[in-house]
XYZ file of C-alpha atoms in Angstrom:
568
model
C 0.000 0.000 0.000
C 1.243 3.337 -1.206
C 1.555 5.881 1.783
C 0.189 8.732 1.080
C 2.475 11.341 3.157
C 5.436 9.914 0.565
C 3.996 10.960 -2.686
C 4.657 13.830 -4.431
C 2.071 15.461 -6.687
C 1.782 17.904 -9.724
C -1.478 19.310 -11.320
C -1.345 20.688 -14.864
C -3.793 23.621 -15.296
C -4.431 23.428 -19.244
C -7.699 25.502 -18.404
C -11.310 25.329 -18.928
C -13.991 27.100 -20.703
C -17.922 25.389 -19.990
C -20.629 27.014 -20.809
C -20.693 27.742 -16.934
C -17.426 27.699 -15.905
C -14.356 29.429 -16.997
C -10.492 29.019 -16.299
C -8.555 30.658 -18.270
C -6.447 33.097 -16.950
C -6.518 35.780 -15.103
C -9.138 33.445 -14.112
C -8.083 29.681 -11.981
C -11.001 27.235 -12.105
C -12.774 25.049 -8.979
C -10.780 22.090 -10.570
C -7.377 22.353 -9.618
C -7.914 23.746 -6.396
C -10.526 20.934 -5.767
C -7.970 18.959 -6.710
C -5.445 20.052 -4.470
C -8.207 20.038 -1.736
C -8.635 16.238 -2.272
C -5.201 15.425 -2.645
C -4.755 17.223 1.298
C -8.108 15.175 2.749
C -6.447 12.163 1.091
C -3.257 12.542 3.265
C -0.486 14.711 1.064
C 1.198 17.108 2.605
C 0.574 20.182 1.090
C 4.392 21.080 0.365
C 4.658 18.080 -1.810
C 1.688 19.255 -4.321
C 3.205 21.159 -6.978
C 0.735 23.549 -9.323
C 1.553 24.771 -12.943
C -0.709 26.090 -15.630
C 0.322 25.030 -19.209
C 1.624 28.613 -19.692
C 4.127 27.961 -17.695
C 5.242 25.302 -18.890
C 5.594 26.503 -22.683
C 7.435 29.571 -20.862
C 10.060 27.501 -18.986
C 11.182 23.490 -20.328
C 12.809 22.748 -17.028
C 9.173 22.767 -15.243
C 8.687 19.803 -17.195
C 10.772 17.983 -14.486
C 7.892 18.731 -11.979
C 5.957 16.440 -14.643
C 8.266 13.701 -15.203
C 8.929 13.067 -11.977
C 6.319 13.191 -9.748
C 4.622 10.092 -8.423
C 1.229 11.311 -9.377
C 0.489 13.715 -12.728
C -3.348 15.313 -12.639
C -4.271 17.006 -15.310
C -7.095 19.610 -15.728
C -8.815 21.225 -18.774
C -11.124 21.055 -21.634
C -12.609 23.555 -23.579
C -16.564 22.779 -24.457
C -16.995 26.452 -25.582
C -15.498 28.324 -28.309
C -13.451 31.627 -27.102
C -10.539 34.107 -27.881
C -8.483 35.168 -24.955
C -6.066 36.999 -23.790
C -4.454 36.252 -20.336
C -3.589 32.113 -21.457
C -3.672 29.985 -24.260
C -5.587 26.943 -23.873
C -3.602 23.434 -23.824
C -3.771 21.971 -27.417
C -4.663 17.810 -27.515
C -1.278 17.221 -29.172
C 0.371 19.284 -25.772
C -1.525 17.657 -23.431
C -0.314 13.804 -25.130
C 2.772 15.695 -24.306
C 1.891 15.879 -20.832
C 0.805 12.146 -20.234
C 3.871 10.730 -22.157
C 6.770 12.646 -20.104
C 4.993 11.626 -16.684
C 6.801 8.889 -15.169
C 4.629 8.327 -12.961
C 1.216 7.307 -12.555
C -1.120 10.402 -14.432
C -5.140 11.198 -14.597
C -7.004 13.683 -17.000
C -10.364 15.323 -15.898
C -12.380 18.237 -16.192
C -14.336 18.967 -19.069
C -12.189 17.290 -21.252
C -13.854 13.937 -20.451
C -16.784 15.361 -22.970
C -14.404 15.191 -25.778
C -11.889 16.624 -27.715
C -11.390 18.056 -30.486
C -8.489 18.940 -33.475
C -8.561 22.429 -31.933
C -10.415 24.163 -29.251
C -12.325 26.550 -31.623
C -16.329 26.973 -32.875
C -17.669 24.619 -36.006
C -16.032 21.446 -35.010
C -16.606 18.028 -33.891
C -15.264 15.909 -30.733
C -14.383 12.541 -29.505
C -13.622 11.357 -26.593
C -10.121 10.672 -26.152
C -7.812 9.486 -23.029
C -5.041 11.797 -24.761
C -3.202 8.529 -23.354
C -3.090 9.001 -19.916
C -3.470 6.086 -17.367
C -7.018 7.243 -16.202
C -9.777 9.421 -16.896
C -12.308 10.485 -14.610
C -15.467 10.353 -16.312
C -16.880 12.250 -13.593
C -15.684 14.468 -10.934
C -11.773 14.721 -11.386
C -11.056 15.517 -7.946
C -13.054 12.404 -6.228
C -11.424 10.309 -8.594
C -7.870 11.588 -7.435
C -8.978 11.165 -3.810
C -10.322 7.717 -4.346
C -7.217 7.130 -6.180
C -5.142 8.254 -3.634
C -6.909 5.955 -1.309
C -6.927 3.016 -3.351
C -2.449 3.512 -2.930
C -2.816 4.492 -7.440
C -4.588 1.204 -8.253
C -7.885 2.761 -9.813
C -10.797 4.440 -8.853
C -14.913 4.127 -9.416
C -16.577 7.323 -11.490
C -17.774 8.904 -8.713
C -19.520 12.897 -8.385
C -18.567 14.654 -4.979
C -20.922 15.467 -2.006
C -21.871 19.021 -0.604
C -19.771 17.851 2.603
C -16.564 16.646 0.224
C -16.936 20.002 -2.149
C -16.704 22.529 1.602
C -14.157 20.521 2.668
C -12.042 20.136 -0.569
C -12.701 23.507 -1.254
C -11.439 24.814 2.059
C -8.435 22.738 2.123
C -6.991 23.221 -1.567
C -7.561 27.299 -1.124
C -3.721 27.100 -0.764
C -3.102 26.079 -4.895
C -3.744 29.713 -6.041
C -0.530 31.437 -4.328
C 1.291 28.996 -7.190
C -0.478 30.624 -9.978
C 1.977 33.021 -12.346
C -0.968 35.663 -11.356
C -1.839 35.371 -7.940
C -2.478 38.126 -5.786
C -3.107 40.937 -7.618
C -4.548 39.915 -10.740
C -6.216 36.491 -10.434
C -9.762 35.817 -10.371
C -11.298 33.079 -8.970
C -14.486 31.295 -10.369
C -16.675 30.420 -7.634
C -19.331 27.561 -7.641
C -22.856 28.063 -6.369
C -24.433 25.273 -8.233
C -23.888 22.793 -11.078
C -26.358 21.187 -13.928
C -29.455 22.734 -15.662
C -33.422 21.752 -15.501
C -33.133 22.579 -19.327
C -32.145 20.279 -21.911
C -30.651 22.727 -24.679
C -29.554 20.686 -27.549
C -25.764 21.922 -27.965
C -24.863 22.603 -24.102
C -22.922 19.850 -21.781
C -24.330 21.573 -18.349
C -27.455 19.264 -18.246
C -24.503 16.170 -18.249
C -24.426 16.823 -14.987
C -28.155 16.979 -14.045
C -30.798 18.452 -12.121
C -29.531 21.881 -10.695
C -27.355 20.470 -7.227
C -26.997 23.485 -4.951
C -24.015 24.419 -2.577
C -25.353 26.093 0.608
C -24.844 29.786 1.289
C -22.502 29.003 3.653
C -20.264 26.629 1.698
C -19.637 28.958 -0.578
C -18.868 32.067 1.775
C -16.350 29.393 4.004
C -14.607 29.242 0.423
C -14.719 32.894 0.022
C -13.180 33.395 3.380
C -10.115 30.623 2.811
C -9.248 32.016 -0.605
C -9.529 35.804 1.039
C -6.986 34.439 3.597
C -4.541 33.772 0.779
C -4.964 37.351 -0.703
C -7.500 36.873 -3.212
C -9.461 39.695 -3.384
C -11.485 39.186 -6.692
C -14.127 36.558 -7.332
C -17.182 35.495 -9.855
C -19.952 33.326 -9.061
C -20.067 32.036 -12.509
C -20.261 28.036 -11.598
C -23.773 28.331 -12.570
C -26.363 27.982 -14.979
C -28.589 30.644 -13.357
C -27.670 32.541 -10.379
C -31.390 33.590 -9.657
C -32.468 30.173 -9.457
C -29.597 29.571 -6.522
C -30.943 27.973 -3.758
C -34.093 27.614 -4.967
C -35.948 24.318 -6.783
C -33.872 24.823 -9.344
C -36.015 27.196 -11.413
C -37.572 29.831 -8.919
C -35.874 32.239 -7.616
C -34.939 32.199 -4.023
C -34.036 36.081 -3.098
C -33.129 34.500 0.273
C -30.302 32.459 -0.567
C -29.117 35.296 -2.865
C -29.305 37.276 0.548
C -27.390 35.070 2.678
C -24.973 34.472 -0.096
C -23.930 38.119 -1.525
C -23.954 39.482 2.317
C -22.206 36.698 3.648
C -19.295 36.671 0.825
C -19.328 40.721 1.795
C -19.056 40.107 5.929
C -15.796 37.444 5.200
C -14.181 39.612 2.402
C -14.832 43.021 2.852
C -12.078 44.244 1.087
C -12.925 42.341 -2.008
C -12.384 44.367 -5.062
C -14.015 42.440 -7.335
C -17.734 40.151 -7.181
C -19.214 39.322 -10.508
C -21.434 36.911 -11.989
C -21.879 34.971 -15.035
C -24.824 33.475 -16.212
C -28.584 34.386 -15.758
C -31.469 32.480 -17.537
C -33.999 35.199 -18.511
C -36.884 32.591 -18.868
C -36.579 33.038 -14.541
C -37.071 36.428 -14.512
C -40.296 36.307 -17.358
C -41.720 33.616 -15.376
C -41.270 35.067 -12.142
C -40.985 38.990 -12.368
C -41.236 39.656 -9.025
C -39.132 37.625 -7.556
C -36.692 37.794 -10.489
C -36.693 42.086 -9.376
C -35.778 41.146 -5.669
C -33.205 39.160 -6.386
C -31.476 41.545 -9.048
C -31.871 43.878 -6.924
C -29.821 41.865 -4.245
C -27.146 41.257 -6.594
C -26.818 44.980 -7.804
C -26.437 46.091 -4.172
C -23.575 43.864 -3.182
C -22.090 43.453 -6.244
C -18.858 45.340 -7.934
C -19.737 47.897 -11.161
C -19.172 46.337 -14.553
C -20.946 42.604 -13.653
C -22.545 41.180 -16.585
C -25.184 38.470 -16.679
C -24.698 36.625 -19.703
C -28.768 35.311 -20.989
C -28.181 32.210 -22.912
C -30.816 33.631 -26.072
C -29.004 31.493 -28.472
C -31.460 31.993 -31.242
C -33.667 34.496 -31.941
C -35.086 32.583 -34.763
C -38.449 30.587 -33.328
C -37.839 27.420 -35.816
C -34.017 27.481 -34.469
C -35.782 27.582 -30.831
C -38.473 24.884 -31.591
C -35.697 22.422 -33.135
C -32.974 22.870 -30.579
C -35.312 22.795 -27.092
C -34.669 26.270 -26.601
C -36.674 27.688 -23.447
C -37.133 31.284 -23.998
C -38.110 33.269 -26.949
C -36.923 36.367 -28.381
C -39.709 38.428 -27.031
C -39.603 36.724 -23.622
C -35.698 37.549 -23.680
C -36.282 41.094 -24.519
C -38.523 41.658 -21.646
C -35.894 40.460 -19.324
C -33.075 42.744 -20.358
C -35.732 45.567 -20.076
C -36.422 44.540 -16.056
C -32.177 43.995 -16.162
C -32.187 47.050 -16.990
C -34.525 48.643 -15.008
C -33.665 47.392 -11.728
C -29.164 47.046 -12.470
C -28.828 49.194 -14.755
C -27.612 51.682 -12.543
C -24.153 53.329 -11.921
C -22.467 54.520 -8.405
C -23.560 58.184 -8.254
C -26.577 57.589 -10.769
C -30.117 57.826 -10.168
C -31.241 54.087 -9.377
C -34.883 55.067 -9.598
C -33.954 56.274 -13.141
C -32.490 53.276 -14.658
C -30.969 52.299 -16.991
C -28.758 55.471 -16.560
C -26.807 56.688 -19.717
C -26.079 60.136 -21.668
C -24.311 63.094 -20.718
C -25.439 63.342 -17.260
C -24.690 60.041 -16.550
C -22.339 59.331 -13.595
C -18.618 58.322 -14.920
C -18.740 54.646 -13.950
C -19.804 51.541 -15.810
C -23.890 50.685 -14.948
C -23.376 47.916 -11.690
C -25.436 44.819 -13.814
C -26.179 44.566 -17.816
C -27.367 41.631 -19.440
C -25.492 39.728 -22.066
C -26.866 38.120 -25.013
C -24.796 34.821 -26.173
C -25.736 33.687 -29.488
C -25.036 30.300 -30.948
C -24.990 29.325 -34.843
C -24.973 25.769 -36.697
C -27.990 24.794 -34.231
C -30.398 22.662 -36.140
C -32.936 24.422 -38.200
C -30.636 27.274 -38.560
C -31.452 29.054 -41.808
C -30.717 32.415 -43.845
C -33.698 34.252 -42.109
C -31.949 32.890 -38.912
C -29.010 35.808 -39.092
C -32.035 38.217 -39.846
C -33.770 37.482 -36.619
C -31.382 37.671 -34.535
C -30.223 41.246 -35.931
C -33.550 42.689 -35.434
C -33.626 41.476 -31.924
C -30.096 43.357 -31.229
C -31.638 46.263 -32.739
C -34.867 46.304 -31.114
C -33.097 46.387 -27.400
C -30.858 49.266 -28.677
C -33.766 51.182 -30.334
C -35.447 50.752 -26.811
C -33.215 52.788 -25.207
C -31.789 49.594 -23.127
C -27.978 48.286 -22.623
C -26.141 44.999 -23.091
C -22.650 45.156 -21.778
C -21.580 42.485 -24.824
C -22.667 39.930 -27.208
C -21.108 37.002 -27.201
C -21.515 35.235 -30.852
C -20.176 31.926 -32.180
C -20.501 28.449 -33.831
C -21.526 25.721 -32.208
C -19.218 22.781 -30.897
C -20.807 19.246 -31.045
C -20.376 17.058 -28.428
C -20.992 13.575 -27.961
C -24.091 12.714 -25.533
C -25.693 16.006 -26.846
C -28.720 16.415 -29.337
C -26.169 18.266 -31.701
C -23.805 15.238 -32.035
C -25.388 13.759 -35.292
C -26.169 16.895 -36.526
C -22.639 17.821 -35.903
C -20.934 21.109 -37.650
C -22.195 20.046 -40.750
C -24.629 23.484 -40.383
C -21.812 25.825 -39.240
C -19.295 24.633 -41.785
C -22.318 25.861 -44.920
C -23.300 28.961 -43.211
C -19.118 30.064 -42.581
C -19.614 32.581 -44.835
C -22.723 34.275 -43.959
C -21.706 33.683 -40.542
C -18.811 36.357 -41.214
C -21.015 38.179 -42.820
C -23.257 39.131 -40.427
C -20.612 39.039 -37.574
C -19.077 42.231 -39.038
C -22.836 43.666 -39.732
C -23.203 43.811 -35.723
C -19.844 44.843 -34.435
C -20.474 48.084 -36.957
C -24.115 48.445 -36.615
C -24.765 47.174 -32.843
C -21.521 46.802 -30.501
C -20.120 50.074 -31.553
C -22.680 52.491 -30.544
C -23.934 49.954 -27.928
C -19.640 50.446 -26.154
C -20.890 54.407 -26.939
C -23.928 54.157 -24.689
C -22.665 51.730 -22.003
C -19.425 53.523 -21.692
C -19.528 57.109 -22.801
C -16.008 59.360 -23.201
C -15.232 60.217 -19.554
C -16.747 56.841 -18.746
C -13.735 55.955 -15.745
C -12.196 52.097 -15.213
C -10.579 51.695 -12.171
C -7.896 49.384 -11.826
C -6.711 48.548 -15.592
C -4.193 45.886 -15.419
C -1.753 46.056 -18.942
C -0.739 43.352 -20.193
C 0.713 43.625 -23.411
C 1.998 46.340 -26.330
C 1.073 46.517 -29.654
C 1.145 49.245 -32.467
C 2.633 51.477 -29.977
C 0.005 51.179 -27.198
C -0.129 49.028 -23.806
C -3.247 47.254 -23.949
C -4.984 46.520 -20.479
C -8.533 45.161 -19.143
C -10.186 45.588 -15.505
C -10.770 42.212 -13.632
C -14.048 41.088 -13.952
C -16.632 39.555 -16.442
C -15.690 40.009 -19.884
C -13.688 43.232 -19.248
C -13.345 45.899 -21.793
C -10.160 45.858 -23.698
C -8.547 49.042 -22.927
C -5.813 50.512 -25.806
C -3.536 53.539 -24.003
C -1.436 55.558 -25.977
C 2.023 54.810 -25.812
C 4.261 51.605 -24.207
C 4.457 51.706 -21.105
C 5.436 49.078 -17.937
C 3.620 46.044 -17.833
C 1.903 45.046 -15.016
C 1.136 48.668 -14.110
C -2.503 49.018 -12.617
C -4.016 52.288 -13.499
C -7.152 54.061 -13.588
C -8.078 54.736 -17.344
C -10.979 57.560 -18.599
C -12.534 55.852 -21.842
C -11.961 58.438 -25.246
C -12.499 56.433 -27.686
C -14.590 53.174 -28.792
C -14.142 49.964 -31.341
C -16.010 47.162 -31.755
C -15.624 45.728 -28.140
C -12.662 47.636 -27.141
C -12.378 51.154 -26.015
C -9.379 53.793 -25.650
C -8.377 55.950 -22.815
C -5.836 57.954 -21.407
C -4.584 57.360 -17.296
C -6.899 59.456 -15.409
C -6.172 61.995 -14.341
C -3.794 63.426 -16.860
C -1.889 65.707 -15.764
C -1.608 68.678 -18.258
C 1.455 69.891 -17.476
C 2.991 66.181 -18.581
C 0.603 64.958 -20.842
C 2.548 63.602 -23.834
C 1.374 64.333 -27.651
C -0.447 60.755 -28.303
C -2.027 61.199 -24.658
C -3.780 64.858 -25.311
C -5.114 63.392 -28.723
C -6.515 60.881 -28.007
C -9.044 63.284 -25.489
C -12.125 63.992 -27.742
C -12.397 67.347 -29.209
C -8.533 67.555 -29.675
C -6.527 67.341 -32.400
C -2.693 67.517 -32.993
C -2.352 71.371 -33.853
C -4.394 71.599 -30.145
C -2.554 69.208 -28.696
C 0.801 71.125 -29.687
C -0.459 74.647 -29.025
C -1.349 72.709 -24.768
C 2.398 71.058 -24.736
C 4.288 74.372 -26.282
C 1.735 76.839 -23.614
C 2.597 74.415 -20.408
C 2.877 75.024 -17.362
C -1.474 75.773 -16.521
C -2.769 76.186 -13.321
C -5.849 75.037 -14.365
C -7.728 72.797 -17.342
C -10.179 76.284 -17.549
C -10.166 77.024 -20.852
C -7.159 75.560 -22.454
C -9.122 74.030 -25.803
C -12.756 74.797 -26.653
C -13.405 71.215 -25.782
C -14.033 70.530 -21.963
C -11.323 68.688 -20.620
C -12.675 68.429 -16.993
C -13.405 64.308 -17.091
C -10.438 63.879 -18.736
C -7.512 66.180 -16.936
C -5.905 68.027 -14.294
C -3.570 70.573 -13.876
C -0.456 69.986 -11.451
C 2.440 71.875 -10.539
C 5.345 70.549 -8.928
């Protein structure tokens, strides 16, 4: 029999992306640290588990050796959803066979990976599932199988799915993985689960795999909260969900109780948390049960960080796309809950809450505290030309409204095996590739644009911009939080800088902005142009005029939200 206390233990992060559960960073996942948790219960001392995401292992060969030569290899990932990102690149199969054939020891895959894999983790493409030729593969929860494993001295293990009791402990116990990641403290988020599974059976997803919604207890989660606060996290999203306003409830109602004991209780054991977002938000909950939908918005809005999005799994706004794919909510139904979203979230510090959703000149300079999301999915079944039409008009309609979405999410469908779209496959998505681009394009120009324009106006201020990379002679940055805004800044300057940043200027899903405030008197040439209103001969006519003792009428533009004048 193996003893535990004299094994030594690495966990791979390759990362994850669910369609209720995301890993990739500045984000870590539940799974390694539930990992790590299990490994602890099991008996292994903490100093002899060793974390690495697959970043770091491109960035440095001779963190391979952690690989090779521990006794037991876990590996964590899979990618079920389609994404771009920025902060990590997602482990490739052919890496992660890579992975399994260097360990020398005895290795196990898990995670959403056990769905399938792919040739790449990208939209219009098929899976199988695939070992990746490891010596197990937990077909269910990867972090009872390496506890059971553990237990069983690395014979084997039975496909098992964790208790409450197991996920507070585990939880609790592998808090101490995250001061190993590249990104911990300052700019690492962690994804928090309140819940797993889905009473809806939507033909593409892999959330129902796991059932009937399974709840964690306000207090399980707010224990987690406190360990991971103890270890200097300070930023966290409940996005381990299929619908946060169904938490704690029967797994459709909302329960504005639970939300209660949950958002207060993460607030009492971290209140110095500078960041709590959500993720996902069925708007079929709030059209079935308004009132109770309100309440509990209007819970999250008040303990909640500004910026949180709550992404509404639409899909389709075509009805024949809804009818053929089990869709539950309709375009119409949808519509009416980013209006009450709106209504009740839409709100920003120093705005009017009565007067929601706030936006225009008067509006206060911060991002609204909750907007809806729309994710759209194409290459269901059914889909059709008149498909790309209907969902257009629905993006239009909410913006003609007067309402906000902080982002639409839009991409192909993958198919996965033990869904409805596995025979159906990307068969669809592969015809429609071109149209798909097509129409794309139509509502970055047509929708996101002025959509960034009226959910973040010029002046519109981000705190806390981390940069993270230069290109084209800028130092790109985002906020952490749920699907941050891409931030461009004039010039190149020090990564890993954290700076406020006034928004001047808007793309697609990206905005500009200069530090804020700018100081006049040191303001360079890119800086000053990039305010609105000024141009280069203005811009030179400020730098030759310097020193001011005030912004009062330097440029017929008003500077006030943008600059300041200081003398040394």
């Amino acid at each position: 029999m193996t003893d535990p206390e004299t094994l030594s233990v690495t966990i791979v992060d390759g990362y994850v992306d669910e369609p209720a559960h995301f890993g990739v960073p500045p984000y870590i996942s539940t799974y390694p640290r539930y990992a790590a948790g299990a490994l602890v219960d099991a008996g292994i001392p903490r100093e002899q588990i060793t974390y690495h995401t697959i970043d770091e292992l491109r960035e440095e060969r001779r963190r391979w050796q952690a690989v090779e030569e521990a006794d037991l290899m876990v590996y964590v990932g899979g990618m079920t959803v389609p994404g771009k990102y920025v902060g990590g690149t997602p482990a490739e199969p052919d890496e992660v066979r890579e992975l399994a054939w260097t360990a020398q020891g005895t290795s196990i895959i898990g995670g959403p990976v056990r769905f399938g894999v792919g040739e790449a983790n990208e939209g219009a493409s098929e899976t199988a599932r695939d070992d990746l030729d490891f010596d197990f593969m937990a077909m269910a929860d990867v972090e009872a199988a390496v506890f059971d494993l553990v237990e069983s001295g690395l014979e084997g293990f039975n496909d098992r799915y964790r208790s409450v009791e197991e996920e507070t402990c585990w939880a609790r116990a592998g808090a101490f993985v995250v001061e190993q990641h590249p990104n911990h403290p300052a700019y690492l988020i962690c994804e928090m689960e309140t819940s797993r599974g889905c009473p809806y059976r939507c033909s593409f997803c892999t959330e129902p795999m796991y059932g009937d919604p399974d709840f964690r207890p306000p207090e399980s989660v707010v224990d987690e909260v406190d360990a991971l606060s103890d270890r200097g996290v300070k930023h966290f999203r409940l996005g381990r969900q299929a619908d946060i306003l169904a938490y704690g409830g029967d797994g459709e109602a909302p329960n504005p109780d639970a939300l209660r004991r949950l958002y207060g209780g993460i607030r009492e054991v971290a209140p110095d948390l500078e960041t709590l977002h959500l993720d996902n938000m069925n708007p079929i909950t709030i059209v079935k049960w308004p009132e109770k939908a309100r309440e509990g918005i209007r819970i999250i809005a008040e303990h909640n960080t500004p910026g949180d999005t709550a992404a509404f799994g639409l899909e389709s706004a075509d009805p024949e796309v809804m009818s053929d794919n089990n869709l539950n909510v309709t375009a119409d139904e949808c519509f009416e809950a980013v209006k009450v979203v709106n209504e009740v979230a839409g709100w920003r510090p120093g705005g009017d809450r009565d007067a929601a959703p706030n936006f225009g000149e008067d509006a206060a300079p911060r991002l609204p505290k909750l907007l809806p999301g729309i994710n759209l999915v194409h290459g269901l079944k059914g889909e059709r030309r008149e498909t790309f039409e209907h969902n257009k008009r629905f993006l239009q309609r909410v913006y003609d409204e007067g309402l906000m979405l902080r982002r639409v999410n839009i991409r192909q469908v993958m198919a996965f095996e033990g869904t409805d779209m596995a025979e159906t496959g990307a068969d669809i998505a592969n015809d429609h590739k071109k149209l798909f681009k097509q129409y794309k394009r139509e509502v970055r120009e047509e929708i996101d644009n002025p959509m960034l324009q009226r959910v973040a106006p010029p002046g519109t201020v981000l705190p806390d911009v981390h940069l993270e990379y230069h290109q084209d002679g800028k130092t790109f940055g985002r906020q952490l939080g749920t699907y941050p805004l891409l931030v461009a800044i004039p010039g190149e300057r020090d990564l890993g800088q954290v700076l406020d940043v006034a928004i001047t200027d808007h793309g697609y899903r990206s905005v500009t902005g200069v530090p804020h405030p700018l100081d006049l008197n040191a303001a360079s040439m890119d800086e000053l142009q990039a305010i609105p209103g000024i141009g280069s001969q203005t811009a030179g006519n400020i730098v030759v005029e310097r020193p001011y003792e005030s912004v009062e009428g330097v440029a017929d533009a008003d500077l006030s939200k943008f600059v300041t004048a200081e003398r040394s």
